[in-house]
């Protein structure tokens, strides 16, 4: 059993896709063990994306994640990280297969609707950041 992190980015929240994305997660028999709607502090977002600090898109992705509310979801299940990554689809929605969240619902890499942990180590780090109080 593994716990992993999904963030629904401001574009997903403003397009009222919280239900659609959560429905897909639950339909896969993954369990929601933490869920919050929040205005993310800039410091949290910068720490979350620390590995991208030197990348040209670092400032813009941090601006975007702090431009409106996000939903942080802790998801539990067997191989949850890999299952969620596959469900969300390729980072660039143009490369994402139909049937995935990005392949069905997103068009641009800057507004790719969700973030999901890349591996179990990243999940542990990100969950500690977004759910310091722990999960249910
Ligand atoms: P995410 O999975 O949240 O991780 C970093 C985010 O930066 C990524 O999704 C994209 O939304 C955004 N981004 C913008 N440009 C790029 C790029 N060239 N490569 C990777 N991510 C990018």
PDB file of N, CA and C in Angstrom, residues 8 12-13 15-23 35 37 71 73:
ATOM      1  N   UNK A   8      -4.676  19.412  -7.717  1.00  0.00           N
ATOM      2  CA  UNK A   8      -5.474  19.978  -8.808  1.00  0.00           C
ATOM      3  C   UNK A   8      -5.108  21.455  -8.857  1.00  0.00           C
ATOM      4  N   UNK A  12      -7.752  23.763 -12.965  1.00  0.00           N
ATOM      5  CA  UNK A  12      -8.706  22.672 -12.740  1.00  0.00           C
ATOM      6  C   UNK A  12      -9.795  23.074 -11.773  1.00  0.00           C
ATOM      7  N   UNK A  13      -9.411  23.849 -10.745  1.00  0.00           N
ATOM      8  CA  UNK A  13     -10.409  24.323  -9.774  1.00  0.00           C
ATOM      9  C   UNK A  13     -11.352  25.320 -10.452  1.00  0.00           C
ATOM     10  N   UNK A  15     -12.130  25.615 -13.515  1.00  0.00           N
ATOM     11  CA  UNK A  15     -12.981  24.970 -14.529  1.00  0.00           C
ATOM     12  C   UNK A  15     -13.952  23.961 -13.904  1.00  0.00           C
ATOM     13  N   UNK A  16     -14.001  23.948 -12.562  1.00  0.00           N
ATOM     14  CA  UNK A  16     -14.930  23.045 -11.841  1.00  0.00           C
ATOM     15  C   UNK A  16     -14.679  21.577 -12.158  1.00  0.00           C
ATOM     16  N   UNK A  17     -13.377  21.217 -12.208  1.00  0.00           N
ATOM     17  CA  UNK A  17     -13.026  19.827 -12.514  1.00  0.00           C
ATOM     18  C   UNK A  17     -12.628  19.025 -11.271  1.00  0.00           C
ATOM     19  N   UNK A  18     -12.871  19.587 -10.077  1.00  0.00           N
ATOM     20  CA  UNK A  18     -12.511  18.858  -8.842  1.00  0.00           C
ATOM     21  C   UNK A  18     -13.249  17.520  -8.811  1.00  0.00           C
ATOM     22  N   UNK A  19     -14.546  17.558  -9.077  1.00  0.00           N
ATOM     23  CA  UNK A  19     -15.355  16.342  -9.028  1.00  0.00           C
ATOM     24  C   UNK A  19     -14.939  15.340 -10.092  1.00  0.00           C
ATOM     25  N   UNK A  20     -14.729  15.826 -11.310  1.00  0.00           N
ATOM     26  CA  UNK A  20     -14.357  14.945 -12.426  1.00  0.00           C
ATOM     27  C   UNK A  20     -13.052  14.207 -12.138  1.00  0.00           C
ATOM     28  N   UNK A  21     -12.054  14.951 -11.644  1.00  0.00           N
ATOM     29  CA  UNK A  21     -10.742  14.339 -11.402  1.00  0.00           C
ATOM     30  C   UNK A  21     -10.821  13.388 -10.201  1.00  0.00           C
ATOM     31  N   UNK A  22     -11.506  13.804  -9.143  1.00  0.00           N
ATOM     32  CA  UNK A  22     -11.636  12.945  -7.955  1.00  0.00           C
ATOM     33  C   UNK A  22     -12.444  11.696  -8.293  1.00  0.00           C
ATOM     34  N   UNK A  23     -13.447  11.855  -9.142  1.00  0.00           N
ATOM     35  CA  UNK A  23     -14.267  10.705  -9.561  1.00  0.00           C
ATOM     36  C   UNK A  23     -13.400   9.651 -10.249  1.00  0.00           C
ATOM     37  N   UNK A  35      -7.692  15.545   1.880  1.00  0.00           N
ATOM     38  CA  UNK A  35      -8.213  16.398   0.802  1.00  0.00           C
ATOM     39  C   UNK A  35      -8.408  17.804   1.336  1.00  0.00           C
ATOM     40  N   UNK A  37      -8.880  22.136   0.041  1.00  0.00           N
ATOM     41  CA  UNK A  37      -8.897  23.263  -0.907  1.00  0.00           C
ATOM     42  C   UNK A  37      -8.186  24.403  -0.211  1.00  0.00           C
ATOM     43  N   UNK A  71      -6.388  22.188  -5.013  1.00  0.00           N
ATOM     44  CA  UNK A  71      -6.850  21.083  -4.162  1.00  0.00           C
ATOM     45  C   UNK A  71      -5.700  20.098  -4.010  1.00  0.00           C
ATOM     46  N   UNK A  73      -4.696  16.427  -2.681  1.00  0.00           N
ATOM     47  CA  UNK A  73      -5.351  15.144  -2.381  1.00  0.00           C
ATOM     48  C   UNK A  73      -4.274  14.108  -2.076  1.00  0.00           C
TER      49      UNK A  73
END
